[in-house]
Coordinates of C-alpha atoms and ligand atoms in Angstrom, one line a residue:
X1 CA 0.0 0.0 0.0
X2 CA 1.6 3.3 -1.1
X3 CA 0.8 6.3 1.1
X4 CA 0.8 9.9 0.1
X5 CA 0.7 11.9 3.3
X6 CA 0.3 15.7 3.3
X7 CA 2.1 18.0 5.7
X8 CA 0.8 18.3 9.3
X9 CA -1.8 21.1 9.6
X10 CA -2.7 20.9 5.9
X11 CA -6.1 22.4 5.4
X12 CA -8.7 20.1 3.9
X13 CA -11.8 22.1 3.1
X14 CA -14.7 22.6 0.8
X15 CA -15.8 25.9 -0.9
X16 CA -19.1 27.6 -1.7
X17 CA -20.3 31.1 -2.7
X18 CA -23.1 33.1 -1.3
X19 CA -25.3 33.5 -4.3
X20 CA -24.9 29.8 -5.3
X21 CA -26.2 28.4 -2.0
X22 CA -27.9 31.0 0.3
X23 CA -31.3 31.6 -1.3
X24 CA -33.5 34.1 0.8
X25 CA -32.8 36.9 -1.6
X26 CA -34.7 39.6 0.3
X27 CA -34.6 38.2 3.9
X28 CA -33.1 40.5 6.5
X29 CA -33.2 43.4 4.0
X30 CA -30.7 42.0 1.5
X31 CA -30.4 44.2 -1.6
X32 CA -30.6 43.1 -5.2
X33 CA -27.4 41.8 -6.8
X34 CA -26.4 41.7 -10.5
X35 CA -27.0 38.0 -10.4
X36 CA -30.6 38.5 -9.2
X37 CA -31.2 40.8 -12.1
X38 CA -29.3 38.7 -14.7
X39 CA -30.9 35.4 -13.8
X40 CA -34.3 36.9 -13.7
X41 CA -33.9 38.3 -17.2
X42 CA -35.2 35.7 -19.7
X43 CA -32.7 33.8 -21.8
X44 CA -29.7 34.2 -19.5
X45 CA -29.7 30.9 -17.6
X46 CA -30.5 27.3 -18.2
X47 CA -34.2 26.7 -17.8
X48 CA -34.6 30.4 -16.6
X49 CA -33.3 29.3 -13.2
X50 CA -32.0 31.6 -10.5
X51 CA -30.6 31.7 -7.0
X52 CA -33.9 32.6 -5.2
X53 CA -34.0 29.3 -3.4
X54 CA -30.7 27.6 -4.1
X55 CA -29.8 25.4 -1.1
X56 CA -31.7 27.5 1.4
X57 CA -28.4 27.7 3.3
X58 CA -29.4 31.0 4.8
X59 CA -31.9 29.1 7.0
X60 CA -30.3 25.7 6.9
X61 CA -26.7 26.7 7.7
X62 CA -26.6 24.9 11.0
X63 CA -27.5 21.6 9.3
X64 CA -24.8 22.3 6.7
X65 CA -22.1 23.0 9.2
X66 CA -23.0 19.7 10.9
X67 CA -22.5 17.9 7.6
X68 CA -19.1 19.6 7.2
X69 CA -18.2 18.2 10.6
X70 CA -19.4 14.7 9.6
X71 CA -17.0 15.0 6.7
X72 CA -14.2 16.0 9.0
X73 CA -13.5 19.2 7.1
X74 CA -11.0 21.4 9.0
X75 CA -11.7 24.4 6.9
X76 CA -14.6 25.9 5.0
X77 CA -14.4 28.6 2.3
X78 CA -17.5 30.7 1.8
X79 CA -18.3 34.2 0.6
X80 CA -20.0 37.2 2.1
X81 CA -22.8 38.7 0.0
X82 CA -22.0 42.4 -0.4
X83 CA -25.7 43.3 -0.9
X84 CA -26.6 41.7 2.5
X85 CA -24.2 44.1 4.1
X86 CA -24.7 47.2 2.0
X87 CA -28.0 46.6 0.1
X88 CA -27.3 49.6 -2.2
X89 CA -23.6 48.8 -2.3
X90 CA -22.6 51.8 -0.1
X91 CA -24.1 54.0 2.5
X92 CA -25.7 52.6 5.6
X93 CA -24.7 49.1 6.6
X94 CA -27.3 46.4 7.3
X95 CA -26.4 44.8 10.6
X96 CA -28.9 42.0 10.1
X97 CA -26.8 40.8 7.2
X98 CA -23.6 40.9 9.1
X99 CA -25.2 38.9 11.9
X100 CA -25.8 36.0 9.6
X101 CA -22.1 35.6 8.9
X102 CA -21.4 36.0 12.6
X103 CA -23.7 33.2 13.4
X104 CA -22.2 31.1 10.6
X105 CA -18.7 31.6 11.9
X106 CA -19.7 30.8 15.5
X107 CA -21.2 27.6 14.3
X108 CA -18.0 26.7 12.4
X109 CA -15.9 27.5 15.5
X110 CA -18.1 25.1 17.5
X111 CA -16.8 22.2 15.3
X112 CA -13.3 23.6 15.0
X113 CA -13.7 24.3 11.3
X114 CA -11.6 27.2 10.2
X115 CA -13.4 29.9 8.2
X116 CA -11.9 31.2 5.0
X117 CA -13.9 34.2 4.0
X118 CA -14.1 35.5 0.4
X119 CA -15.4 39.1 0.2
X120 CA -16.5 39.1 -3.4
X121 CA -17.7 36.1 -5.3
X122 CA -19.6 37.9 -8.1
X123 CA -22.7 39.3 -6.5
X124 CA -22.2 43.0 -7.0
X125 CA -25.0 45.1 -5.6
X126 CA -27.2 46.0 -8.6
X127 CA -27.4 49.7 -7.5
X128 CA -23.6 49.9 -8.3
X129 CA -24.1 48.3 -11.6
X130 CA -26.5 51.1 -12.5
X131 CA -23.5 53.4 -12.0
X132 CA -21.2 51.4 -14.3
X133 CA -20.4 48.4 -12.1
X134 CA -16.7 47.3 -12.3
X135 CA -16.3 49.5 -15.4
X136 CA -16.2 52.4 -13.0
X137 CA -13.4 53.2 -10.6
X138 CA -16.0 54.1 -7.9
X139 CA -16.9 50.5 -7.6
X140 CA -13.3 49.7 -6.5
X141 CA -13.6 52.4 -3.9
X142 CA -17.0 51.2 -2.6
X143 CA -15.6 47.6 -2.5
X144 CA -12.8 48.9 -0.3
X145 CA -15.4 50.6 2.0
X146 CA -17.4 47.4 2.2
X147 CA -14.2 45.4 2.9
X148 CA -13.0 47.8 5.6
X149 CA -16.4 47.6 7.2
X150 CA -16.2 43.8 7.4
X151 CA -12.6 43.9 8.7
X152 CA -13.6 46.2 11.5
X153 CA -17.0 44.8 12.4
X154 CA -16.8 41.0 11.9
X155 CA -15.4 40.6 15.3
X156 CA -14.7 36.9 15.3
X157 CA -11.6 35.1 14.4
X158 CA -11.3 34.4 10.6
X159 CA -8.5 32.1 9.6
X160 CA -8.0 33.3 6.0
X161 CA -9.3 36.2 4.0
X162 CA -9.7 36.3 0.3
X163 CA -10.5 39.6 -1.4
X164 CA -11.8 38.5 -4.8
X165 CA -12.8 35.2 -6.4
X166 CA -11.6 34.8 -10.0
X167 CA -11.5 38.5 -11.2
X168 CA -10.8 37.1 -14.7
X169 CA -14.3 35.6 -14.8
X170 CA -16.0 38.6 -13.3
X171 CA -14.4 40.9 -15.9
X172 CA -14.4 38.8 -19.1
X173 CA -17.4 36.6 -18.7
X174 CA -19.4 39.5 -17.2
X175 CA -18.4 42.4 -19.4
X176 CA -16.9 41.0 -22.6
X177 CA -18.7 37.7 -23.3
X178 CA -22.1 38.4 -21.8
X179 CA -22.5 35.0 -20.3
X180 CA -22.3 36.1 -16.7
X181 CA -23.9 39.1 -14.9
X182 CA -24.1 41.9 -15.8
X183 CA -24.2 40.4 -19.3
X184 CA -22.2 43.0 -21.3
X185 CA -20.3 42.5 -24.6
X186 CA -17.7 45.1 -24.6
X187 CA -14.0 44.1 -24.4
X188 CA -12.8 47.6 -23.6
X189 CA -15.1 47.8 -20.6
X190 CA -13.9 44.3 -19.6
X191 CA -10.3 45.4 -19.5
X192 CA -11.3 48.4 -17.4
X193 CA -13.3 46.1 -15.1
X194 CA -10.3 43.8 -14.7
X195 CA -8.2 46.7 -13.7
X196 CA -10.8 48.1 -11.3
X197 CA -11.2 44.7 -9.7
X198 CA -7.4 44.6 -9.1
X199 CA -7.5 48.1 -7.7
X200 CA -10.3 47.2 -5.3
X201 CA -8.3 44.2 -4.2
X202 CA -5.2 46.3 -3.5
X203 CA -7.1 49.0 -1.7
X204 CA -8.8 46.3 0.5
X205 CA -5.4 44.8 1.3
X206 CA -4.2 48.3 2.5
X207 CA -7.4 48.7 4.6
X208 CA -6.8 45.3 6.1
X209 CA -3.3 46.3 7.2
X210 CA -4.7 49.3 9.0
X211 CA -6.9 47.1 11.3
X212 CA -5.7 45.0 14.1
X213 CA -6.4 41.5 12.8
X214 CA -3.3 39.6 13.9
X215 CA -2.5 36.2 12.5
X216 CA -5.2 36.4 9.9
X217 CA -3.5 36.1 6.5
X218 CA -5.1 37.7 3.4
X219 CA -4.8 36.9 -0.3
X220 CA -6.7 36.7 -3.6
X221 CA -8.1 33.8 -5.5
X222 CA -7.3 33.6 -9.3
X223 CA -8.6 31.1 -11.8
X224 CA -5.5 29.8 -13.4
X225 CA -5.0 27.2 -16.1
X226 CA -1.8 25.6 -17.4
X227 CA -1.7 26.4 -21.1
X228 CA 0.0 24.0 -23.5
X229 CA 0.6 24.4 -27.3
X230 CA -1.1 21.8 -29.5
X231 CA 2.1 21.2 -31.3
X232 CA 5.7 22.3 -31.4
X233 CA 5.0 24.6 -34.4
X234 CA 6.2 28.1 -34.0
X235 CA 2.6 29.4 -34.3
X236 CA 1.2 27.1 -31.6
X237 CA 4.1 27.8 -29.2
X238 CA 3.6 31.6 -29.7
X239 CA -0.2 31.1 -29.2
X240 CA 0.3 29.3 -25.9
X241 CA 2.4 32.3 -24.7
X242 CA -0.4 34.7 -25.6
X243 CA -3.2 32.6 -24.2
X244 CA -1.2 32.3 -21.0
X245 CA -0.8 36.0 -21.0
X246 CA -4.5 36.6 -21.3
X247 CA -5.7 33.8 -18.9
X248 CA -3.0 33.9 -16.3
X249 CA -0.3 36.6 -16.5
X250 CA -2.8 39.5 -17.0
X251 CA -3.7 39.0 -13.3
X252 CA -0.6 37.4 -11.8
X253 CA 1.8 40.1 -13.0
X254 CA 0.0 43.1 -11.6
X255 CA -0.5 41.3 -8.3
X256 CA 3.1 40.0 -7.9
X257 CA 5.2 42.2 -10.1
X258 CA 3.4 45.6 -10.1
X259 CA 3.2 45.6 -13.9
X260 CA 1.1 44.2 -16.7
X261 CA 2.9 41.8 -19.0
X262 CA 4.5 43.9 -21.7
X263 CA 3.7 41.4 -24.6
X264 CA 0.0 41.6 -23.7
X265 CA 0.0 45.4 -23.3
X266 CA 1.4 45.6 -26.8
X267 CA -1.3 43.2 -28.2
X268 CA -4.2 44.8 -26.4
X269 CA -3.2 48.3 -27.2
X270 CA -3.3 47.6 -30.9
X271 CA -7.1 47.1 -30.6
X272 CA -8.2 48.5 -27.3
X273 CA -7.7 51.6 -25.1
X274 CA -5.5 51.1 -22.1
X275 CA -5.1 54.7 -21.3
X276 CA -7.1 54.3 -18.0
X277 CA -4.1 52.5 -16.5
X278 CA -2.1 55.0 -14.3
X279 CA 1.4 54.0 -13.4
X280 CA 0.8 54.5 -9.7
X281 CA -2.2 52.1 -9.9
X282 CA 0.2 49.2 -10.1
X283 CA 1.7 49.9 -6.7
X284 CA -1.9 49.4 -5.4
X285 CA -2.5 46.1 -7.3
X286 CA 0.8 44.8 -6.0
X287 CA 0.1 45.6 -2.4
X288 CA 1.8 42.6 -0.7
X289 CA -0.4 39.6 0.1
X290 CA 0.1 36.7 2.4
X291 CA -0.9 33.8 0.1
X292 CA -2.3 33.1 -3.3
X293 CA -5.5 31.1 -3.8
X294 CA -5.7 29.1 -7.1
X295 CA -8.8 27.7 -8.7
X296 CA -8.0 25.1 -11.2
X297 CA -10.2 22.5 -13.0
X298 CA -8.5 21.7 -16.3
X299 CA -5.8 22.7 -18.8
X300 CA -6.0 24.7 -22.0
X301 CA -4.5 22.9 -25.0
X302 CA -4.4 25.5 -27.8
X303 CA -3.9 25.8 -31.5
X304 CA -2.8 29.0 -33.2
X305 CA -5.5 31.5 -33.9
X306 CA -6.0 33.6 -36.9
X307 CA -3.3 36.3 -36.2
X308 CA -0.4 37.2 -34.0
X309 CA -2.8 39.4 -32.1
X310 CA -5.2 36.6 -31.3
X311 CA -4.9 36.1 -27.5
X312 CA -7.5 33.4 -27.2
X313 CA -6.4 30.9 -29.9
X314 CA -8.3 27.8 -30.8
X315 CA -8.7 25.5 -27.8
X316 CA -8.4 21.9 -28.7
X317 CA -10.2 19.0 -26.9
X318 CA -8.4 15.7 -27.5
X319 CA -11.0 13.1 -28.4
X320 CA -9.3 10.4 -26.4
X321 CA -9.5 12.4 -23.1
X322 CA -12.1 12.2 -20.4
X323 CA -14.4 15.1 -19.8
X324 CA -16.6 16.2 -16.9
X325 CA -20.2 17.3 -17.4
X326 CA -19.0 20.9 -18.0
X327 CA -17.0 19.6 -21.0
X328 CA -13.8 20.2 -19.1
X329 CA -10.9 17.8 -19.7
X330 CA -9.9 15.7 -16.7
X331 CA -6.2 16.5 -16.6
X332 CA -4.7 16.0 -13.1
X333 CA -1.1 16.6 -14.3
X334 CA -2.1 20.1 -15.0
X335 CA -2.4 21.0 -11.3
X336 CA 1.2 19.8 -10.8
X337 CA 2.5 21.9 -13.7
X338 CA 0.5 24.9 -12.6
X339 CA 1.6 24.8 -8.9
X340 CA 5.3 24.3 -9.9
X341 CA 5.1 27.1 -12.4
X342 CA 3.3 29.6 -10.1
X343 CA 5.7 28.9 -7.3
X344 CA 8.8 29.2 -9.6
X345 CA 7.7 32.4 -11.3
X346 CA 5.8 34.2 -8.6
X347 CA 6.9 32.5 -5.3
X348 CA 7.7 32.2 -2.5
X349 CA 4.3 32.7 -0.8
X350 CA 2.1 29.8 0.4
X351 CA -0.4 28.6 -2.1
X352 CA -3.8 27.2 -1.6
X353 CA -6.0 25.3 -4.0
X354 CA -9.2 27.3 -3.2
X355 CA -11.3 25.4 -5.8
X356 CA -11.0 22.1 -7.6
X357 CA -13.7 19.6 -8.4
X358 CA -15.9 18.2 -11.0
X359 CA -19.5 18.1 -12.2
X360 CA -21.0 14.8 -13.0
X361 CA -24.5 13.6 -13.8
X362 CA -25.1 12.2 -10.3
X363 CA -28.2 10.2 -9.5
X364 CA -29.9 9.7 -6.2
X365 CA -30.7 6.1 -5.6
X366 CA -33.8 4.8 -3.8
X367 CA -31.6 3.9 -0.8
X368 CA -30.3 7.4 -0.5
X369 CA -26.9 6.6 -1.9
X370 CA -25.1 8.5 -4.7
X371 CA -22.5 6.5 -6.5
X372 CA -20.1 9.2 -7.9
X373 CA -17.0 7.1 -8.5
X374 CA -16.1 9.4 -11.4
X375 CA -15.8 12.3 -9.0
X376 CA -13.7 10.2 -6.6
X377 CA -11.3 9.3 -9.5
X378 CA -11.1 12.9 -10.5
X379 CA -10.2 14.1 -7.0
X380 CA -7.9 11.2 -6.4
X381 CA -5.9 12.1 -9.5
X382 CA -5.7 15.8 -8.6
X383 CA -4.8 15.2 -5.0
X384 CA -2.0 12.9 -6.0
X385 CA -0.5 15.5 -8.4
X386 CA -0.8 18.2 -5.7
X387 CA 1.1 15.8 -3.4
X388 CA 3.8 15.5 -6.1
X389 CA 4.0 19.3 -6.3
X390 CA 4.6 19.4 -2.5
X391 CA 7.5 16.9 -3.0
X392 CA 9.0 19.5 -5.5
X393 CA 9.0 22.1 -2.7
X394 CA 5.8 23.9 -3.6
X395 CA 4.5 25.4 -0.4
X396 CA 0.9 24.2 -0.8
X397 CA -0.9 24.7 2.5
X398 CA -4.5 23.6 1.8
X399 CA -7.1 22.3 -0.7
X400 CA -10.7 23.3 -0.9
X401 CA -12.9 21.0 -3.0
X402 CA -15.5 22.8 -5.1
X403 CA -18.0 22.3 -3.8
X404 CA -19.6 21.3 -0.5
X405 CA -23.1 20.7 -2.0
X406 CA -24.7 20.9 -5.4
X407 CA -25.8 24.4 -6.1
X408 CA -26.7 27.1 -8.6
X409 CA -24.0 26.8 -11.3
X410 CA -24.5 30.4 -12.6
X411 CA -25.7 30.4 -16.3
X412 CA -26.1 26.6 -16.1
X413 CA -28.7 26.9 -13.3
X414 CA -29.1 23.7 -11.3
X415 CA -28.2 21.4 -14.3
X416 CA -24.6 20.8 -13.1
X417 CA -23.9 19.0 -9.9
X418 CA -20.4 19.6 -8.4
X419 CA -21.2 18.8 -4.8
X420 CA -19.8 16.3 -2.3
X421 CA -23.3 16.5 -0.9
X422 CA -26.3 15.8 -3.2
X423 CA -29.2 18.3 -2.9
X424 CA -32.6 17.0 -3.7
X425 CA -34.0 20.5 -4.6
X426 CA -37.7 19.8 -4.3
X427 CA -37.3 18.6 -0.7
X428 CA -34.0 20.4 0.1
X429 CA -32.8 17.2 1.7
X430 CA -29.0 16.6 1.8
X431 CA -27.4 13.2 1.0
X432 CA -23.7 12.5 1.3
X433 CA -22.4 11.2 -2.0
X434 CA -19.8 8.4 -2.0
X435 CA -17.2 11.0 -2.7
X436 CA -18.0 12.7 0.6
X437 CA -17.3 9.5 2.5
X438 CA -14.1 9.0 0.5
X439 CA -13.0 12.6 1.2
X440 CA -13.7 12.0 4.9
X441 CA -11.2 9.1 4.8
X442 CA -8.6 11.1 3.0
X443 CA -8.9 13.8 5.6
X444 CA -8.7 11.4 8.5
X445 CA -5.5 9.9 7.0
X446 CA -4.3 13.3 5.9
X447 CA -3.6 11.8 2.6
X448 CA -4.1 9.0 0.1
X449 CA -3.5 5.3 0.3
X450 CA -3.2 3.5 -3.0
X451 CA -3.3 -0.2 -3.3
X452 CA -0.2 -1.5 -5.2
X453 CA 0.8 2.1 -5.9
X454 CA 4.4 3.2 -6.1
Ligands
LIG1 O1 -19.2 27.4 -9.5 C1 -18.0 28.0 -9.9 C2 -17.5 28.9 -8.9 O2 -18.5 29.8 -8.5 C3 -16.3 29.6 -9.4 N1 -15.3 28.7 -9.9 C4 -15.8 27.7 -10.8 C5 -17.0 27.0 -10.2 C6 -17.4 25.9 -11.2 O3 -17.8 26.5 -12.4

C-alpha cells in the first residue's frame, strides 16, 4: 500500500459562494445583486433558473455545518454577500446581514472548522451596476469601503481572508462575453473592469493592514490554467504564450510584479484603449499579500489562432481524453504543472487550491446513496498531483474542494452538480455522496492510500 501523506496542519476544506447556496434573496433586507437581475432576465440561464431558493443555506446553515463536521473538514471557504451588508452597495450598513455571517462563523468554530472568507464572489449590488459596475473606478472604492467595514466589524476570528474570487471571470465573462452578470459584450469595458477589480483588491489589502487582525492572512483567488501548445510549431508555441498572457499573467503580474505583462500590453493596445491604467495604480494592485488562492479544474490545449494578435487561440479538446459534465478535460497533471510554475515564477508565498472539483450527472438512488466514483477518480488524480508538487518544494498549504453541496451553477442553473453532498432540490434534503465518505477518509488519514501504488 503506497501512502501519500500531506504536511501536518494541511487544510482540507470545501468551498461555496453566497449566491450559489444561500437563497433568501430579500430576507433581512438583502439588496438586489447583479446575479438576481441577470438570472431573472429571460434567456440568460438554463431553464430560466435563478438563486432565489438555491440550497436554502441562509436558513439551513446549522445543518450544513453539521454535515461539514461529519465529513471531517477542518476548513470551509464561503463568501459574504455584499448586498446583504450594503443593500445599495454603499451608505448605511445592514447589521442583520452581518449577523448572519457572525452566526455562521460561530457555528463553524463550535466544530473547529476554520473559516476562509471571500469578500467578493460575483454578487455585486445592482445599484452599483447602475452606475457602471466594475467598469467604474468608484466600484473599487466602494468595494474597499465594504471590505473595511467587514474587517472592522466582523469581530470573530477568521483564519483566512480572500478579497476576490476569479476576477478574470468577473471581468471577461461578465463584461466581454455576456455569459455572466451583468451580461455585457464590450471588451474595452472588460479590460477596465479587470483593472478596477485589481485596484479594489489592492485597496482592500491596504485597509486590512490598518486594522488590528493579527495572525489572519489575506490573499486573492485567481482562476489559473496551465496552457499548452497543441504542437511544437512556432505558431502554436507563440499562441500558448499569448493565451497564458491573457488567462494567467494578466492578473498574476500586476499582483506579484506591479506591472502588466509587456507582450500583452502591446497586443491589447493595438485594438483597445488602455489609457485608463495609471502607473501608480500598479503599486496598489501589487500591495503585498500573504498567500495566493488558485482555482483550477482543467488545462488549456491551444492551436494557433488567426493572427499574431489573437490572444484566445483555438482551444483543442483531445478526443481520447475524459471530460466532466462541464465539458472540461480531466487532466490531473495540470495542477502539478501549474503549482510548480506559479511557485517558480511568482513565489515564495504559500499557495492554496481554493477550488478544484468536477460536475457529473449524479443520480440519487432509492436507498439514498449517490455513487459518484467518477468524482472520486477525478479528485484522487488531482490530490495525487498536488502531493507531487509538495515533493517538489511547492508550499501548498491547503485544498478546498469545489463544492460542499450541489448548487446554482451560474448560467447553467441547477443542471450541473459539483457537490460532495447531493441536494434534492424539491425537498431540500441533503445526501452525502460516495465522494463525501471517500473525502472523509482522505482527511482522517491526511492523505491518500493507493493499493499496489508506487
Ligand atoms: O461554480 C463555480 C464557482 O463559483 C467559481 N469557480 C468555478 C466553479 C465551477 O464552475
